[in-house]
Coordinates of C-alpha atoms in Angstrom, one line a residue:
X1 CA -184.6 34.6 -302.6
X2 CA -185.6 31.8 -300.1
X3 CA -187.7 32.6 -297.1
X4 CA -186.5 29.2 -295.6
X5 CA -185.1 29.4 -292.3
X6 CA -180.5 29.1 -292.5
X7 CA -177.6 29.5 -290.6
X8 CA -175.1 31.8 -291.8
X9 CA -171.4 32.9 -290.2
X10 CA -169.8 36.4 -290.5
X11 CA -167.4 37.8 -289.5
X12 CA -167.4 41.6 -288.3
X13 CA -164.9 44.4 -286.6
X14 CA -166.8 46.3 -283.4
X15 CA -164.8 48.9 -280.6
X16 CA -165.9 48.0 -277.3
X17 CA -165.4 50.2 -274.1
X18 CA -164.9 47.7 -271.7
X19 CA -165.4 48.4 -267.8
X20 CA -161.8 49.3 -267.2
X21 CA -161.8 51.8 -270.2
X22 CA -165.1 53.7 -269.6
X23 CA -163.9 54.1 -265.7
X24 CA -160.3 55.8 -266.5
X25 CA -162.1 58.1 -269.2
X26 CA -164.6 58.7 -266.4
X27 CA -161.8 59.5 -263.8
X28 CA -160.2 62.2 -266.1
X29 CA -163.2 64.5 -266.2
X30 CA -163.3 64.2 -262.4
X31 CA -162.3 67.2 -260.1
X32 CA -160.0 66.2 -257.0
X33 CA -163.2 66.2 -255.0
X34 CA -165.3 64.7 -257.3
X35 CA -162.1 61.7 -257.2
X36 CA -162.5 61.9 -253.6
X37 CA -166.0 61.2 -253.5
X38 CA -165.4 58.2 -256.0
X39 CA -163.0 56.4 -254.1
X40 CA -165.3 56.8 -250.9
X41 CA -167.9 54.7 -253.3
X42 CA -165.3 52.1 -254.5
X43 CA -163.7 50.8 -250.9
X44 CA -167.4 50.7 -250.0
X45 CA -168.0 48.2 -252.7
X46 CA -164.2 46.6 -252.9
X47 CA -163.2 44.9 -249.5
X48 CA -159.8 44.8 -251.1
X49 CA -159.4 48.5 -251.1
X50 CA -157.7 50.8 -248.3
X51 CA -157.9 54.1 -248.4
X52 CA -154.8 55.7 -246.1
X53 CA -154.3 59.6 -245.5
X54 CA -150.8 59.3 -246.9
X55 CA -151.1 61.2 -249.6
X56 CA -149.2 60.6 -252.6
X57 CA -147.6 63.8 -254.1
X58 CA -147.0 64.0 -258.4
X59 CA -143.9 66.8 -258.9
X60 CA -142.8 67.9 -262.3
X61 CA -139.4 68.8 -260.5
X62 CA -138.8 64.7 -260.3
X63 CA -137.1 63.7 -263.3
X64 CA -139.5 61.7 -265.1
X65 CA -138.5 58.1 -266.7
X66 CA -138.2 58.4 -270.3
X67 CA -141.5 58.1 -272.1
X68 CA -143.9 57.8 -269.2
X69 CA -147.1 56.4 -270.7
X70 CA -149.9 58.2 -271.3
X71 CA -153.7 57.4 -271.0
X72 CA -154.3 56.7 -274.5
X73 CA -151.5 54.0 -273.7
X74 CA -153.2 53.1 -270.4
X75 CA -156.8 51.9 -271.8
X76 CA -155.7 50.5 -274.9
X77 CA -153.3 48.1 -272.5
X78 CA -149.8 48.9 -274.2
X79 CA -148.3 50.7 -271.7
X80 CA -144.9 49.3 -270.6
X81 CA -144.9 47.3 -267.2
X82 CA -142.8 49.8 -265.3
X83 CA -146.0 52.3 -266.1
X84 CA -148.4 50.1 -265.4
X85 CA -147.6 48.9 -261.7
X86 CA -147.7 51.4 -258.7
X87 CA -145.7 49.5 -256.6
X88 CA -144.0 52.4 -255.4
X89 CA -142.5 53.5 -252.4
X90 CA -144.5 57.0 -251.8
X91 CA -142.6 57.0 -247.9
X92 CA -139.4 57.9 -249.7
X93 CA -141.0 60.7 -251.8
X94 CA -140.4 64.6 -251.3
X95 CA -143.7 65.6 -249.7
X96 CA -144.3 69.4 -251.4
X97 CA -148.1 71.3 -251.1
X98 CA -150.8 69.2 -249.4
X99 CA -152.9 71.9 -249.8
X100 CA -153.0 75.7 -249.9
X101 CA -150.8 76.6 -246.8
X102 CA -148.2 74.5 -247.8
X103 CA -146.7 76.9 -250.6
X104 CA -143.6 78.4 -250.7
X105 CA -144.3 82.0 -251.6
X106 CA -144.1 83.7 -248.2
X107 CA -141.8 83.7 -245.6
X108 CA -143.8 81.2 -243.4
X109 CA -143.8 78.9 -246.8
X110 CA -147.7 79.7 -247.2
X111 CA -149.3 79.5 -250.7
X112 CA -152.9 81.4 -251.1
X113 CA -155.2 81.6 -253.6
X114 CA -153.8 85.2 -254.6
X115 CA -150.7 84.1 -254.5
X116 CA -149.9 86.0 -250.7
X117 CA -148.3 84.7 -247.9
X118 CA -150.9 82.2 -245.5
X119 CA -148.5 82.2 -242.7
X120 CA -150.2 78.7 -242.2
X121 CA -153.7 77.9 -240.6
X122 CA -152.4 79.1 -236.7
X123 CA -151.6 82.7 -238.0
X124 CA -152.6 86.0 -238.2
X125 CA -153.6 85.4 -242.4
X126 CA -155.8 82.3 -241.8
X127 CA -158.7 81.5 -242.3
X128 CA -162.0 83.6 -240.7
X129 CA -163.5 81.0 -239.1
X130 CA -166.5 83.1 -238.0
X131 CA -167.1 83.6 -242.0
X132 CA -167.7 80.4 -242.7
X133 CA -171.3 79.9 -243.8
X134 CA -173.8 77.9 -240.9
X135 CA -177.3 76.6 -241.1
X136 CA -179.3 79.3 -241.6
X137 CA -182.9 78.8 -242.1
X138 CA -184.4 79.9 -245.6
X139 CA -187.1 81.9 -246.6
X140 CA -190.0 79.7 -245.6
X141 CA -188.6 78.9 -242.2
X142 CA -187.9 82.6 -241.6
X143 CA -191.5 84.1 -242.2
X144 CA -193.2 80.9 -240.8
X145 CA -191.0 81.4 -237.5
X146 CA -192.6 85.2 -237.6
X147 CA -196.0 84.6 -238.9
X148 CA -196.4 81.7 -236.1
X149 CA -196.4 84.8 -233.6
X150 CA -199.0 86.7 -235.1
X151 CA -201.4 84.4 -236.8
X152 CA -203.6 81.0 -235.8
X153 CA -206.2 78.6 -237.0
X154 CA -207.4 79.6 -240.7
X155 CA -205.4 82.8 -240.8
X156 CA -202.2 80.9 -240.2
X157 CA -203.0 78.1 -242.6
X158 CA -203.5 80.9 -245.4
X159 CA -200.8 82.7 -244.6
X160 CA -198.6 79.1 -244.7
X161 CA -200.0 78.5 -248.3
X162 CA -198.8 82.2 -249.2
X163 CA -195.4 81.7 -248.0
X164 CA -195.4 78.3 -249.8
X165 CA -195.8 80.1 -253.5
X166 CA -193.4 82.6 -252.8
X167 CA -190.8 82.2 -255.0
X168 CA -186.9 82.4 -254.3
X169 CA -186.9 86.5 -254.4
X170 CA -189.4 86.5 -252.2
X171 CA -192.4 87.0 -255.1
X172 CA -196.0 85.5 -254.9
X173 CA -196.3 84.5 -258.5
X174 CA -199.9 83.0 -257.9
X175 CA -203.1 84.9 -258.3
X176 CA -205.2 85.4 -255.0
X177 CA -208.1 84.2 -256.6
X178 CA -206.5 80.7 -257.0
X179 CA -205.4 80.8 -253.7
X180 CA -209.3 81.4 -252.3
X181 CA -210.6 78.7 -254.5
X182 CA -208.1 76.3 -253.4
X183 CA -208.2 76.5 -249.5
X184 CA -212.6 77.9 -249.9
X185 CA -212.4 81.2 -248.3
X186 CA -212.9 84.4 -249.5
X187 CA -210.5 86.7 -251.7
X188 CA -211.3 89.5 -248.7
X189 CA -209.7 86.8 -246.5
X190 CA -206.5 86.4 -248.5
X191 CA -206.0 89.9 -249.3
X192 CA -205.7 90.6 -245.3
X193 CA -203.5 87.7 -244.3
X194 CA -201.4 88.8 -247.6
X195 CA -201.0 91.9 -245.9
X196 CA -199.7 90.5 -242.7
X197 CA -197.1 88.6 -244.9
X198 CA -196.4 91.2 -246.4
X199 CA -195.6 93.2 -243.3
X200 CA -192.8 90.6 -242.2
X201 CA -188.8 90.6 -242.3
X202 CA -187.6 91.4 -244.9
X203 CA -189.5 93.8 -246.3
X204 CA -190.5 93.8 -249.5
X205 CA -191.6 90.0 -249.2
X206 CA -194.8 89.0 -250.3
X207 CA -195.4 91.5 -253.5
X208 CA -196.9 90.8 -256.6
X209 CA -194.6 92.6 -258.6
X210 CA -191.4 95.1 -258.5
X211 CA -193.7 98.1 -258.2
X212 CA -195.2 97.0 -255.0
X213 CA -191.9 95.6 -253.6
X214 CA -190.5 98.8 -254.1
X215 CA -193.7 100.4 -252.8
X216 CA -193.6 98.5 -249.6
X217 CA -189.9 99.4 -248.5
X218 CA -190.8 102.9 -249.2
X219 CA -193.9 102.8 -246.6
X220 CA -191.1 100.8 -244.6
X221 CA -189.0 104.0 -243.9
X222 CA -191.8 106.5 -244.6
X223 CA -191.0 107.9 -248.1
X224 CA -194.1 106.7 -250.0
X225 CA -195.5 110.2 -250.9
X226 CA -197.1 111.1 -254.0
X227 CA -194.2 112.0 -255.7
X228 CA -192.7 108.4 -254.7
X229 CA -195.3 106.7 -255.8
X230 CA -196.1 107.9 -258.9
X231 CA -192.1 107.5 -259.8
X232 CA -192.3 103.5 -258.7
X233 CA -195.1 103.6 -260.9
X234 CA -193.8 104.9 -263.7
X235 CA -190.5 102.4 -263.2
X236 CA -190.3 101.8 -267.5
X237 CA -189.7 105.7 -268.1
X238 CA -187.0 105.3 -265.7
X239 CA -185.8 102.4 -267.2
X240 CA -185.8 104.1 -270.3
X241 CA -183.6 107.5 -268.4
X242 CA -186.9 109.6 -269.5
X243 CA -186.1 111.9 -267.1
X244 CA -188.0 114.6 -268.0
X245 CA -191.3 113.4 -268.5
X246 CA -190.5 112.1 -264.9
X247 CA -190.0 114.9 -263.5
X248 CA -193.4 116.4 -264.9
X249 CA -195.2 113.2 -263.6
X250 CA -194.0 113.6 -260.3
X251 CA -194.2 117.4 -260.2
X252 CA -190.2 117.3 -258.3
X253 CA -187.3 119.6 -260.4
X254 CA -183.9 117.8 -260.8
X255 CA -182.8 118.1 -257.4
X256 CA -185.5 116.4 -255.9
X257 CA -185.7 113.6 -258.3
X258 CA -182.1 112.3 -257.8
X259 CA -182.9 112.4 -254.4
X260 CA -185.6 110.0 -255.4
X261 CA -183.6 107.6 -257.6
X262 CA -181.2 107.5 -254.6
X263 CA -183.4 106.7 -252.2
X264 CA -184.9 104.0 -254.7
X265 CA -181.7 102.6 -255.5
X266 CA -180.9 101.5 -252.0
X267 CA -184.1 99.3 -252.1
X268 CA -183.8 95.7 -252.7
X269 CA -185.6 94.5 -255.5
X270 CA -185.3 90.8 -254.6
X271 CA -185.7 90.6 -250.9
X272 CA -186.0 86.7 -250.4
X273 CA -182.5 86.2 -251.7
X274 CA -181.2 87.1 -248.3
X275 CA -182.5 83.7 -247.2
X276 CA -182.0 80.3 -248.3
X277 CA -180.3 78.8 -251.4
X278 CA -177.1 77.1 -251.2
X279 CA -174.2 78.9 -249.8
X280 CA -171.7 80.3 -251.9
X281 CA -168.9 77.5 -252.2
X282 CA -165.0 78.2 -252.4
X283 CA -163.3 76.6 -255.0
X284 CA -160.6 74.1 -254.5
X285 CA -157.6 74.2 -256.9
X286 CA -156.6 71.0 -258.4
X287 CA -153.2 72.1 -259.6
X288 CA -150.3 74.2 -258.0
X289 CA -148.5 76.3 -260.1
X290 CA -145.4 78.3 -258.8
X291 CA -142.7 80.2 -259.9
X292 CA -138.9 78.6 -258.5
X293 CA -135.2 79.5 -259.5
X294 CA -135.1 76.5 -262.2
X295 CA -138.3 77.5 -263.9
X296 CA -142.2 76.7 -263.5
X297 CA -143.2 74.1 -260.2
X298 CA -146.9 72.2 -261.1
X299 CA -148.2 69.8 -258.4
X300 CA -151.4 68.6 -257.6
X301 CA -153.2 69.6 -254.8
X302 CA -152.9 66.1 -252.3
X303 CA -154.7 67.2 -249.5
X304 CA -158.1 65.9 -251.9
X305 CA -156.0 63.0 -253.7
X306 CA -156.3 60.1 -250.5
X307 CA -153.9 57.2 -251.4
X308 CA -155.6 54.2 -252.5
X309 CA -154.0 50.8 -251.6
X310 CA -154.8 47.1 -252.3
X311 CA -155.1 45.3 -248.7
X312 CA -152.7 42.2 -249.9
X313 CA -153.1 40.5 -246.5
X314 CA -156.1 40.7 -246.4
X315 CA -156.6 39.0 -249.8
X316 CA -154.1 36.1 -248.7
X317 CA -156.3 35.3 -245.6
X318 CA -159.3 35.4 -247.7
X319 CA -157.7 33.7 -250.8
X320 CA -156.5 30.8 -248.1
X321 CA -160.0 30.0 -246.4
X322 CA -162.8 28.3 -247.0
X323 CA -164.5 29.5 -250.4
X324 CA -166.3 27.6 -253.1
X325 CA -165.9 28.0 -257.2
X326 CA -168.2 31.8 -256.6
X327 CA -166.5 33.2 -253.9
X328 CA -163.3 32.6 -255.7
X329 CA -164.2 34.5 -259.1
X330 CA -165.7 37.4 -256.7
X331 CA -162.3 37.8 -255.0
X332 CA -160.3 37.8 -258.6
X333 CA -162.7 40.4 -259.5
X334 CA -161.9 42.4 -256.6
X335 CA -158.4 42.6 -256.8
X336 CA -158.9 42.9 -260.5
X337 CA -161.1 45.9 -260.1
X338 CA -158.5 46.9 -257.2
X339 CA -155.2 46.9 -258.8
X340 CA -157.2 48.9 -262.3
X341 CA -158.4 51.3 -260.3
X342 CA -154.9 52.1 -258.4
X343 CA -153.3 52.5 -262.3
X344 CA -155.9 54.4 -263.7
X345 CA -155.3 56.7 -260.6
X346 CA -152.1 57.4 -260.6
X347 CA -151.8 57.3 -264.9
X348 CA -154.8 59.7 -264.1
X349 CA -152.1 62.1 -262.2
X350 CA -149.3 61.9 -264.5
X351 CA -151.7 63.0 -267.2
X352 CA -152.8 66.2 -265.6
X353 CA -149.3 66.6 -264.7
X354 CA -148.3 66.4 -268.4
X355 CA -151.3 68.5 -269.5
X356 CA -151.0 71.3 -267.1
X357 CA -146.7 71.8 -267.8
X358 CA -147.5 72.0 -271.5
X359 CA -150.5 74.6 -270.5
X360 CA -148.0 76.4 -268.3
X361 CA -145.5 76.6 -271.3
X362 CA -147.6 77.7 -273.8
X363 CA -149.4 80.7 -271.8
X364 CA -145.7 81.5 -269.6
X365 CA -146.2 85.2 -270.9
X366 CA -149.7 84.9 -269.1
X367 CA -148.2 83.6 -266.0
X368 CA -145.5 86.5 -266.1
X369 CA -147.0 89.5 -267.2
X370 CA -151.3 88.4 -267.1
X371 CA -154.2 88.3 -269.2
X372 CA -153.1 91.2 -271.1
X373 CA -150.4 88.5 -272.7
X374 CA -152.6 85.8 -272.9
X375 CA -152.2 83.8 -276.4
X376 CA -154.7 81.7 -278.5
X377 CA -154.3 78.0 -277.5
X378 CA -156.7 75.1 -278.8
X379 CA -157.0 71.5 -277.5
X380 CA -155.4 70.5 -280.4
X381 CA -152.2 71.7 -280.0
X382 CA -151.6 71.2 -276.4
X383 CA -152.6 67.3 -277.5
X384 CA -149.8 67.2 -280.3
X385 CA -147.2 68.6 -278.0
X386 CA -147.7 65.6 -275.7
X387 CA -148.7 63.4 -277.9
X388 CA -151.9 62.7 -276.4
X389 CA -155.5 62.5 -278.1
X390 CA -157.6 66.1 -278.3
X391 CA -160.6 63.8 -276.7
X392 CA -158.0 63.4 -273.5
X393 CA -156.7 67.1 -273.5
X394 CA -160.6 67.7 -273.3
X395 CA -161.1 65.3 -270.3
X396 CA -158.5 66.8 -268.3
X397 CA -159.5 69.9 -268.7
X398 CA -163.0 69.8 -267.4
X399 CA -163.4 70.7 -263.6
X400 CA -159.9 71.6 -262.6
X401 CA -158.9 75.0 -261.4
X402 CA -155.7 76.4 -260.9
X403 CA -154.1 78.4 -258.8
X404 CA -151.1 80.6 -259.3
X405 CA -150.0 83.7 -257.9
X406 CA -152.6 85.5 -260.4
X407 CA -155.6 83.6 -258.6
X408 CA -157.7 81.0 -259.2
X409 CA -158.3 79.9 -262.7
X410 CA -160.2 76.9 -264.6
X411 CA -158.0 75.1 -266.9
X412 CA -160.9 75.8 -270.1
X413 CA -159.8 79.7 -269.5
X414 CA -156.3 79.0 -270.8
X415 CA -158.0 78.3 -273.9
X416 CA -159.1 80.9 -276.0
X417 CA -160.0 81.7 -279.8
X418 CA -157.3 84.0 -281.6
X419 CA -157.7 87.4 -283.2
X420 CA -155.5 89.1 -285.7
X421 CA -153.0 91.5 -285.3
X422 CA -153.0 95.1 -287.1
X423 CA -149.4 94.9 -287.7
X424 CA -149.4 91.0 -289.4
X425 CA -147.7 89.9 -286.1
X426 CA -148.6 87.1 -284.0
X427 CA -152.3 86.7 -283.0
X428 CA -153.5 87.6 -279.8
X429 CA -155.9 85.8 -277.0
X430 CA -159.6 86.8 -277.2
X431 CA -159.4 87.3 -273.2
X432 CA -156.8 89.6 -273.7
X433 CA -158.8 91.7 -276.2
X434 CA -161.9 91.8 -273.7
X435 CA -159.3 92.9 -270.6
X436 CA -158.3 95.7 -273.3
X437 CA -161.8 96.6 -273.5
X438 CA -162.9 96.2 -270.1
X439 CA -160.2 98.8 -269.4
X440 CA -160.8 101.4 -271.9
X441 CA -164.3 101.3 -270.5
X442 CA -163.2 101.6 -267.5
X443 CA -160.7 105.1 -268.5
X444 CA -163.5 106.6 -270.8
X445 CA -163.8 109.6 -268.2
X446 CA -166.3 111.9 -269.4
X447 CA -166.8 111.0 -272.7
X448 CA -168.6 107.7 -273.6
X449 CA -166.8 105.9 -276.1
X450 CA -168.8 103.9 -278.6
X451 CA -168.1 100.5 -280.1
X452 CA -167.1 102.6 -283.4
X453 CA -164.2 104.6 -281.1
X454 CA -163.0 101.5 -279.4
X455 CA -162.4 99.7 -282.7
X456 CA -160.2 102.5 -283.6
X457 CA -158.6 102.8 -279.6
X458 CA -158.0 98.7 -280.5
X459 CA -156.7 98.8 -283.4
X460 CA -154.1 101.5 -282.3
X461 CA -153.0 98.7 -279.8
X462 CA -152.6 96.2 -282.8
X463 CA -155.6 94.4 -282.5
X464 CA -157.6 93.6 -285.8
X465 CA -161.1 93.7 -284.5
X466 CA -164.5 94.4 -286.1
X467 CA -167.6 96.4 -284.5
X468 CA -169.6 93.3 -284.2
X469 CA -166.8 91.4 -282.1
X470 CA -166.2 94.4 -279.7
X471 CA -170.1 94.4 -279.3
X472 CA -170.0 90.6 -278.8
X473 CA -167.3 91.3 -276.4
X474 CA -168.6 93.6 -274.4
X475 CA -171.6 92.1 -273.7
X476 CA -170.4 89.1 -272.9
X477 CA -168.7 90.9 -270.2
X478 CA -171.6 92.2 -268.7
X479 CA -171.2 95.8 -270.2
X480 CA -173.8 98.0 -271.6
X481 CA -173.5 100.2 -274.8
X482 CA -172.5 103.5 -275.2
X483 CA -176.7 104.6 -274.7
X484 CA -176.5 102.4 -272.1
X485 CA -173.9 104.2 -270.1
X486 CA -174.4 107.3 -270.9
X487 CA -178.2 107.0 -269.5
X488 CA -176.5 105.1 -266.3
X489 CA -174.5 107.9 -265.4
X490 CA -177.3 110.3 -266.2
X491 CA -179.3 108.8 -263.5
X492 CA -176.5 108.9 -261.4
X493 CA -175.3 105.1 -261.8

């Protein structure tokens, strides 16, 4: 083998995502907002782009050219030129939903989440405007607003640091010693401005553990007596529904101590909640689906989809100044990146369009009847009825909600693993197996049924399940076992 230095020539096959590819597989993961919030970015960087609020509306009820292209097409460039250009006249297009008031299930043509009648944003069903959430200061800023009144100098400083290591449910997590050592006062000296913290809105604040949460609340309203505080301190046996050692500890007879575990149960266990964090969010449906005389009507949601368009004369008056060899590659680049964007938009569109009819299709008894007639659907199979890759299906998929007159759901919950049938028949939706349980659980009346009893109660519906899965099942739904209940409803849960 020679160690001297040579040249040698291969020749090798690579896939490279170019730019263009790794943005349109980027723009199909994207929620409506999330595309929103994109475009905002790209006509800040692209003087070539406009965004307009003409919105530009995708209708299954159009009749759709024959083999519209789909993304795969798109990035690999072999989509036909009729496809591939959007020069389209979106003036002459039906205008359908722009948003959620623009349905056509109630008499006022309003479309809501639920699938009721709006009666449009002016009306008596609009939204509550008061409701909506305002900037409300969060833990910190609440006690420091209080403890600003009460406190100064050294006192106030500790008491800042204490409100600084509370954590979100209003829990000091760090030991007082620390506290001393780091600000080089005494323990004494934390322990009373602690107490004064403790002693703010909302009660409860400030506590080192559950016990003393609880324990503070109960001073609050003046039920800390012995018998109250020897049940928050005893709070495992009544975790464990040891009722009658309890009752022994705390001297009370039955009477007495469901008044107790009452009383206790309207305490907060996490007062700092209340405060802070970010406000709960409403969802925003990317897809329309609605029932009309000629079948199923999917749309997209266009009040979040703003219409992208190239700024032609503006490129002309550029293109005709005075520009060296640089400025002229940077303006090809622009419209380049311009027009590419506008296709992998609107291809984006048509493919949610596709993806969503053949969802809509396959789960029509869901859509009709509900969850109870949900059937097992993979990525897979909705990809080999469009002819589109399971990777795409995937993409699409992720982040998009929508609504129907059912409610509000993400497109991931239309897919769901399959379980038998007694009878041999067809298999049935794992969601629809967990409704059947929620519901039995939710008829069991007196008696507590065990997993054991609602394997039989499932299989008598035609469901081939075994214990483990109903187990799975059940917790997955946030329901305790059969113990579980049965001590819940013992202590009066």
């Amino acid at each position: 083998m020679s160690l001297a230095p040579r040249l040698d020539i291969r020749q090798s096959q690579s896939l490279v995502m170019t730019p263009q590819l790794q943005q349109a597989i980027k723009l199909l993961t994207l929620s409506n907002l999330e595309i929103e919030a994109f475009i905002a970015e790209e006509v800040e960087k692209n003087p070539l782009l406009d965004a307009t609020a003409v919105r530009e509306v995708a209708t299954p009820e159009r009749p759709e050219r024959e083999a519209p292209a789909g993304a795969d097409e798109l990035v690999a460039g072999t989509a036909p030129a009729e496809d591939r250009g959007l020069d389209l006249d979106y003036a002459t297009e039906s205008h359908q939903q722009d948003s959620v008031v623009d349905g056509g299930t109630g008499p006022d043509g309003g479309l809501s989440l639920n699938g009721t009648s709006s009666g449009g944003l002016g009306g008596e069903d609009g939204p509550d405007w008061d409701s909506l959430p305002d900037d409300a200061p969060n833990l910190a800023e609440h006690l420091e607003a209080q403890v600003a009144l009460i406190l100064s100098g050294v006192e106030l400083t500790i008491a800042a640091h204490i409100i600084d290591q509370l954590d979100e449910a209003g829990y000091l997590t760090v030991p007082l010693a620390e506290i001393a050592e780091r600000l080089g006062v005494s323990i004494a000296r934390v322990e009373s401005v602690l107490s004064v913290v403790q002693g703010l809105d909302p009660t409860g604040v400030g506590a080192r553990d559950l016990a003393e949460c609880l324990a503070l609340q109960a001073k609050e309203v003046d039920r800390y007596d012995p018998c109250m505080a020897r049940l928050i301190a005893n709070l495992d046996l009544l975790a464990r529904g040891d009722l009658v050692r309890l009752k022994r500890l705390c001297g009370v007879d039955d009477e007495d101590m469901a008044d107790m575990i009452r009383e206790l149960r309207g305490y907060d266990p996490k007062p700092g909640c209340r405060y802070g964090g970010e406000p709960a969010r409403a969802v925003v449906p990317d897809l329309f689906v609605t029932r009309t005389k000629a079948g199923w009507g999917i749309e997209l949601n266009t009040a979040t989809l703003p219409r992208v368009l190239v700024n032609r004369r503006y490129y002309q008056e550029l293109r005709h100044g005075p520009q060296d060899k640089g400025s002229k590659a940077w303006l090809a680049d622009c419209l380049a990146n311009a027009n590419w964007l506008m296709k992998a938009l609107d291809q984006r569109q048509r493919t949610i369009i596709r993806v969503a009819t053949e969802i809509v299709k396959q789960q029509e008894a869901f859509f009709l009847h509900g969850v109870a007639h949900l059937r097992p659907l993979t990525l897979a199979r909705v990809a080999e009825a469009i002819g589109m890759h399971e990777s795409t299906v995937s993409r699409v998929t992720s982040n998009k909600y929508l609504s129907c007159a059912r409610g509000l759901f993400e497109l991931k919950f239309f897919f769901t693993s399959g379980i038998a049938a007694a009878d041999g028949g067809d298999a049935v939706s794992a969601e629809a197996v967990k409704s059947a349980i929620k519901t039995l659980i939710a008829n069991e009346g007196a008696k507590i049924l065990s997993d054991d009893t609602l394997v039989e109660l499932l299989q008598a519906k035609g469901f081939d399940i075994a214990r483990r899965t109903v187990a799975k099942y059940r917790e997955a739904m946030g329901i305790g076992s059969s113990v579980q209940r049965r001590r819940a409803r013992a202590l009066g849960g």
